[in-house]
């Protein structure tokens, strides 16, 4: 109840010719986002620590965007979401959708930036006020570690129906020119934890516990 944050990711649709109630709406059919919207079977939102330092509390209304909704056109510098299948999550894909074997579910994973500049809750490009940790786990100079949001979204989608060379499966919503490419997948988070709960999260992480 102490978390009123916003967690956003584009919907996943089956490319099955079915029309949803947004078939004639902006953002839906008018932007070439068609097909049957899939509801996740499971969503896990974890906040994890930093391997090199303790974390500090996120400021209220901190905004973090991970991934790039225009990565197909912009290039993959900011692409970050990954795709996999349950039972095979040691294999992560960024530029292809997985074709999961029977009995395995599709998994989308987002690991958000875990370093904050200590001053700003947002920036002009929605990116420069936060950063990813470096390869050794440390935050860049001038940044401090914050709890890292890791989103794992699982879907039961039917197995693909192969029509020649092209499987009829699923795709994320995108801007029309991005062609529903998996590399355009992205997530947004706006922190609206109350301070008491945020402090509890920080204390849990910094003492090495697992809290629910």
mmCIF file of C-alpha atoms in Angstrom:
data_model
loop_
_atom_site.group_PDB
_atom_site.id
_atom_site.type_symbol
_atom_site.label_atom_id
_atom_site.label_comp_id
_atom_site.label_asym_id
_atom_site.label_seq_id
_atom_site.Cartn_x
_atom_site.Cartn_y
_atom_site.Cartn_z
ATOM 1 C CA UNK A 1 0.000 0.000 0.000
ATOM 2 C CA UNK A 2 2.978 2.290 0.424
ATOM 3 C CA UNK A 3 3.949 1.883 -3.249
ATOM 4 C CA UNK A 4 1.913 4.014 -5.632
ATOM 5 C CA UNK A 5 4.637 4.035 -8.278
ATOM 6 C CA UNK A 6 4.045 3.801 -12.023
ATOM 7 C CA UNK A 7 5.402 0.748 -13.832
ATOM 8 C CA UNK A 8 4.955 0.803 -17.606
ATOM 9 C CA UNK A 9 5.801 -1.487 -20.514
ATOM 10 C CA UNK A 10 4.246 -1.813 -23.992
ATOM 11 C CA UNK A 11 1.607 -4.480 -24.399
ATOM 12 C CA UNK A 12 2.364 -7.752 -26.149
ATOM 13 C CA UNK A 13 -0.052 -8.837 -28.861
ATOM 14 C CA UNK A 14 -0.607 -12.089 -30.693
ATOM 15 C CA UNK A 15 -0.327 -11.529 -34.430
ATOM 16 C CA UNK A 16 -3.483 -13.499 -35.047
ATOM 17 C CA UNK A 17 -5.701 -11.055 -36.940
ATOM 18 C CA UNK A 18 -7.990 -10.487 -33.957
ATOM 19 C CA UNK A 19 -9.115 -6.918 -33.318
ATOM 20 C CA UNK A 20 -9.082 -5.350 -29.877
ATOM 21 C CA UNK A 21 -11.252 -2.425 -28.768
ATOM 22 C CA UNK A 22 -8.419 -0.025 -29.712
ATOM 23 C CA UNK A 23 -8.413 -1.143 -33.344
ATOM 24 C CA UNK A 24 -9.514 2.349 -34.475
ATOM 25 C CA UNK A 25 -7.643 4.338 -31.812
ATOM 26 C CA UNK A 26 -4.388 6.260 -31.689
ATOM 27 C CA UNK A 27 -1.721 4.042 -30.204
ATOM 28 C CA UNK A 28 -3.673 1.006 -31.339
ATOM 29 C CA UNK A 29 -4.802 0.138 -34.834
ATOM 30 C CA UNK A 30 -4.202 3.663 -36.152
ATOM 31 C CA UNK A 31 -0.528 3.181 -35.292
ATOM 32 C CA UNK A 32 -0.440 -0.349 -36.723
ATOM 33 C CA UNK A 33 -0.633 -2.017 -33.314
ATOM 34 C CA UNK A 34 -3.082 -4.822 -33.974
ATOM 35 C CA UNK A 35 -3.746 -8.290 -32.643
ATOM 36 C CA UNK A 36 -4.935 -9.833 -29.410
ATOM 37 C CA UNK A 37 -3.463 -8.172 -26.294
ATOM 38 C CA UNK A 38 -1.835 -10.679 -23.956
ATOM 39 C CA UNK A 39 -2.181 -10.392 -20.179
ATOM 40 C CA UNK A 40 0.952 -11.489 -18.310
ATOM 41 C CA UNK A 41 0.614 -14.695 -16.338
ATOM 42 C CA UNK A 42 3.185 -13.402 -13.850
ATOM 43 C CA UNK A 43 4.914 -10.093 -13.100
ATOM 44 C CA UNK A 44 7.790 -9.868 -10.623
ATOM 45 C CA UNK A 45 9.137 -6.477 -9.508
ATOM 46 C CA UNK A 46 12.348 -6.825 -7.504
ATOM 47 C CA UNK A 47 14.633 -4.155 -6.084
ATOM 48 C CA UNK A 48 18.207 -5.387 -5.756
ATOM 49 C CA UNK A 49 21.460 -4.008 -4.388
ATOM 50 C CA UNK A 50 24.833 -2.937 -5.729
ATOM 51 C CA UNK A 51 27.826 -5.325 -5.492
ATOM 52 C CA UNK A 52 30.256 -2.538 -4.597
ATOM 53 C CA UNK A 53 28.416 -0.264 -2.186
ATOM 54 C CA UNK A 54 25.343 0.221 -0.091
ATOM 55 C CA UNK A 55 22.344 1.828 -1.751
ATOM 56 C CA UNK A 56 20.735 5.129 -0.915
ATOM 57 C CA UNK A 57 17.018 5.917 -1.039
ATOM 58 C CA UNK A 58 15.488 6.968 -4.341
ATOM 59 C CA UNK A 59 13.990 10.456 -4.242
ATOM 60 C CA UNK A 60 10.228 10.639 -4.561
ATOM 61 C CA UNK A 61 9.123 11.046 -8.205
ATOM 62 C CA UNK A 62 12.445 9.832 -9.612
ATOM 63 C CA UNK A 63 11.756 8.842 -13.222
ATOM 64 C CA UNK A 64 13.732 6.122 -14.977
ATOM 65 C CA UNK A 65 13.331 4.950 -18.570
ATOM 66 C CA UNK A 66 15.172 1.828 -19.646
ATOM 67 C CA UNK A 67 15.436 0.712 -23.252
ATOM 68 C CA UNK A 68 14.619 2.800 -26.311
ATOM 69 C CA UNK A 69 11.236 2.790 -28.039
ATOM 70 C CA UNK A 70 12.993 4.011 -31.222
ATOM 71 C CA UNK A 71 16.000 1.686 -31.140
ATOM 72 C CA UNK A 72 15.271 0.241 -34.598
ATOM 73 C CA UNK A 73 15.839 3.706 -36.100
ATOM 74 C CA UNK A 74 18.171 5.215 -33.468
ATOM 75 C CA UNK A 75 20.467 2.208 -33.124
ATOM 76 C CA UNK A 76 20.888 -0.066 -30.144
ATOM 77 C CA UNK A 77 22.981 2.174 -27.838
ATOM 78 C CA UNK A 78 20.113 2.485 -25.347
ATOM 79 C CA UNK A 79 18.423 -0.862 -26.042
ATOM 80 C CA UNK A 80 18.170 -2.784 -22.805
ATOM 81 C CA UNK A 81 15.198 -5.134 -22.605
ATOM 82 C CA UNK A 82 15.843 -8.838 -23.137
ATOM 83 C CA UNK A 83 13.731 -11.831 -24.113
ATOM 84 C CA UNK A 84 13.885 -15.460 -23.093
ATOM 85 C CA UNK A 85 11.892 -18.595 -22.254
ATOM 86 C CA UNK A 86 11.246 -20.165 -18.872
ATOM 87 C CA UNK A 87 13.745 -22.953 -18.335
ATOM 88 C CA UNK A 88 16.216 -21.252 -20.683
ATOM 89 C CA UNK A 89 16.794 -17.879 -19.024
ATOM 90 C CA UNK A 90 20.563 -18.299 -19.242
ATOM 91 C CA UNK A 91 19.994 -17.365 -22.896
ATOM 92 C CA UNK A 92 18.867 -13.757 -23.337
ATOM 93 C CA UNK A 93 17.928 -12.182 -26.683
ATOM 94 C CA UNK A 94 17.762 -8.469 -27.469
ATOM 95 C CA UNK A 95 17.138 -8.333 -31.219
ATOM 96 C CA UNK A 96 14.986 -11.432 -31.729
ATOM 97 C CA UNK A 97 11.762 -12.764 -30.238
ATOM 98 C CA UNK A 98 12.181 -16.198 -28.692
ATOM 99 C CA UNK A 99 10.342 -19.214 -30.045
ATOM 100 C CA UNK A 100 9.767 -21.169 -26.852
ATOM 101 C CA UNK A 101 9.295 -24.937 -26.811
ATOM 102 C CA UNK A 102 6.014 -26.447 -25.718
ATOM 103 C CA UNK A 103 5.520 -26.024 -21.981
ATOM 104 C CA UNK A 104 7.865 -23.021 -21.800
ATOM 105 C CA UNK A 105 6.654 -19.436 -21.359
ATOM 106 C CA UNK A 106 7.896 -16.198 -22.919
ATOM 107 C CA UNK A 107 9.838 -13.931 -20.531
ATOM 108 C CA UNK A 108 10.584 -10.205 -20.884
ATOM 109 C CA UNK A 109 13.227 -8.805 -18.535
ATOM 110 C CA UNK A 110 14.078 -5.175 -17.797
ATOM 111 C CA UNK A 111 17.026 -4.199 -15.588
ATOM 112 C CA UNK A 112 16.777 -0.488 -14.815
ATOM 113 C CA UNK A 113 19.599 1.986 -14.243
ATOM 114 C CA UNK A 114 20.915 1.650 -10.699
ATOM 115 C CA UNK A 115 22.956 4.845 -10.249
ATOM 116 C CA UNK A 116 21.551 8.343 -9.595
ATOM 117 C CA UNK A 117 23.239 11.748 -9.842
ATOM 118 C CA UNK A 118 22.064 12.671 -6.334
ATOM 119 C CA UNK A 119 20.228 15.820 -7.486
ATOM 120 C CA UNK A 120 17.693 15.437 -10.278
ATOM 121 C CA UNK A 121 14.516 13.381 -10.473
ATOM 122 C CA UNK A 122 14.449 13.732 -14.279
ATOM 123 C CA UNK A 123 16.476 15.236 -17.117
ATOM 124 C CA UNK A 124 15.759 16.751 -20.531
ATOM 125 C CA UNK A 125 16.357 13.448 -22.325
ATOM 126 C CA UNK A 126 15.006 11.420 -19.345
ATOM 127 C CA UNK A 127 18.366 9.603 -19.170
ATOM 128 C CA UNK A 128 21.368 11.624 -17.978
ATOM 129 C CA UNK A 129 20.233 11.915 -14.329
ATOM 130 C CA UNK A 130 20.653 8.137 -13.949
ATOM 131 C CA UNK A 131 23.251 5.663 -15.195
ATOM 132 C CA UNK A 132 24.043 1.987 -15.342
ATOM 133 C CA UNK A 133 26.738 0.634 -13.086
ATOM 134 C CA UNK A 134 30.113 0.041 -14.705
ATOM 135 C CA UNK A 135 31.388 -3.455 -15.548
ATOM 136 C CA UNK A 136 32.899 -3.818 -12.060
ATOM 137 C CA UNK A 137 29.561 -2.908 -10.439
ATOM 138 C CA UNK A 138 30.614 0.570 -9.282
ATOM 139 C CA UNK A 139 28.613 3.665 -10.150
ATOM 140 C CA UNK A 140 30.271 6.285 -12.402
ATOM 141 C CA UNK A 141 31.919 9.265 -10.707
ATOM 142 C CA UNK A 142 29.328 11.664 -9.312
ATOM 143 C CA UNK A 143 26.625 8.986 -9.079
ATOM 144 C CA UNK A 144 25.404 7.003 -6.102
ATOM 145 C CA UNK A 145 23.875 3.533 -5.984
ATOM 146 C CA UNK A 146 20.101 3.223 -5.583
ATOM 147 C CA UNK A 147 17.908 0.107 -5.419
ATOM 148 C CA UNK A 148 17.846 -1.400 -8.907
ATOM 149 C CA UNK A 149 14.433 -2.277 -10.293
ATOM 150 C CA UNK A 150 14.369 -5.600 -12.141
ATOM 151 C CA UNK A 151 11.099 -6.429 -13.919
ATOM 152 C CA UNK A 152 10.338 -9.947 -15.088
ATOM 153 C CA UNK A 153 7.153 -10.376 -17.121
ATOM 154 C CA UNK A 154 5.956 -13.847 -18.108
ATOM 155 C CA UNK A 155 3.371 -14.763 -20.757
ATOM 156 C CA UNK A 156 1.511 -17.884 -21.762
ATOM 157 C CA UNK A 157 1.404 -17.555 -25.528
ATOM 158 C CA UNK A 158 0.321 -20.323 -27.872
ATOM 159 C CA UNK A 159 3.054 -22.087 -29.832
ATOM 160 C CA UNK A 160 3.830 -20.473 -33.189
ATOM 161 C CA UNK A 161 1.967 -21.485 -36.328
ATOM 162 C CA UNK A 162 4.493 -21.660 -39.147
ATOM 163 C CA UNK A 163 3.375 -20.303 -42.493
ATOM 164 C CA UNK A 164 6.257 -20.880 -44.848
ATOM 165 C CA UNK A 165 9.326 -19.178 -43.346
ATOM 166 C CA UNK A 166 7.445 -16.813 -41.047
ATOM 167 C CA UNK A 167 6.048 -17.973 -37.720
ATOM 168 C CA UNK A 168 2.797 -16.311 -36.670
ATOM 169 C CA UNK A 169 3.566 -15.394 -33.094
ATOM 170 C CA UNK A 170 3.622 -12.158 -31.076
ATOM 171 C CA UNK A 171 5.134 -8.667 -30.992
ATOM 172 C CA UNK A 172 5.275 -5.593 -28.780
ATOM 173 C CA UNK A 173 3.420 -2.404 -29.614
ATOM 174 C CA UNK A 174 5.647 0.231 -31.193
ATOM 175 C CA UNK A 175 5.690 3.399 -33.244
ATOM 176 C CA UNK A 176 4.833 2.483 -36.867
ATOM 177 C CA UNK A 177 8.352 3.083 -38.207
ATOM 178 C CA UNK A 178 9.833 0.786 -35.536
ATOM 179 C CA UNK A 179 8.067 -2.249 -37.055
ATOM 180 C CA UNK A 180 7.394 -3.928 -33.672
ATOM 181 C CA UNK A 181 11.037 -4.963 -33.408
ATOM 182 C CA UNK A 182 11.955 -6.609 -30.079
ATOM 183 C CA UNK A 183 14.915 -4.264 -29.687
ATOM 184 C CA UNK A 184 12.432 -1.385 -29.196
ATOM 185 C CA UNK A 185 11.051 -2.876 -25.993
ATOM 186 C CA UNK A 186 11.328 -0.500 -23.039
ATOM 187 C CA UNK A 187 10.049 0.257 -19.560
ATOM 188 C CA UNK A 188 9.241 3.370 -17.525
ATOM 189 C CA UNK A 189 9.241 3.719 -13.752
ATOM 190 C CA UNK A 190 8.217 6.707 -11.602
ATOM 191 C CA UNK A 191 8.968 6.269 -7.904
ATOM 192 C CA UNK A 192 5.998 7.033 -5.672
ATOM 193 C CA UNK A 193 7.015 5.002 -2.631
ATOM 194 C CA UNK A 194 6.157 6.610 0.668
ATOM 195 C CA UNK A 195 9.345 7.409 2.565
ATOM 196 C CA UNK A 196 8.769 4.794 5.236
ATOM 197 C CA UNK A 197 8.548 1.989 2.689
ATOM 198 C CA UNK A 198 11.531 3.279 0.691
ATOM 199 C CA UNK A 199 13.602 3.327 3.876
ATOM 200 C CA UNK A 200 12.495 -0.247 4.564
ATOM 201 C CA UNK A 201 13.616 -1.305 1.062
ATOM 202 C CA UNK A 202 17.012 0.370 1.505
ATOM 203 C CA UNK A 203 17.529 -1.183 4.932
ATOM 204 C CA UNK A 204 16.538 -4.626 3.659
ATOM 205 C CA UNK A 205 19.009 -4.432 0.761
ATOM 206 C CA UNK A 206 21.852 -2.977 2.808
ATOM 207 C CA UNK A 207 21.565 -5.683 5.454
ATOM 208 C CA UNK A 208 21.622 -8.461 2.861
ATOM 209 C CA UNK A 209 18.106 -9.724 3.503
ATOM 210 C CA UNK A 210 15.323 -10.806 1.175
ATOM 211 C CA UNK A 211 12.101 -8.989 2.000
ATOM 212 C CA UNK A 212 8.608 -9.246 0.569
#
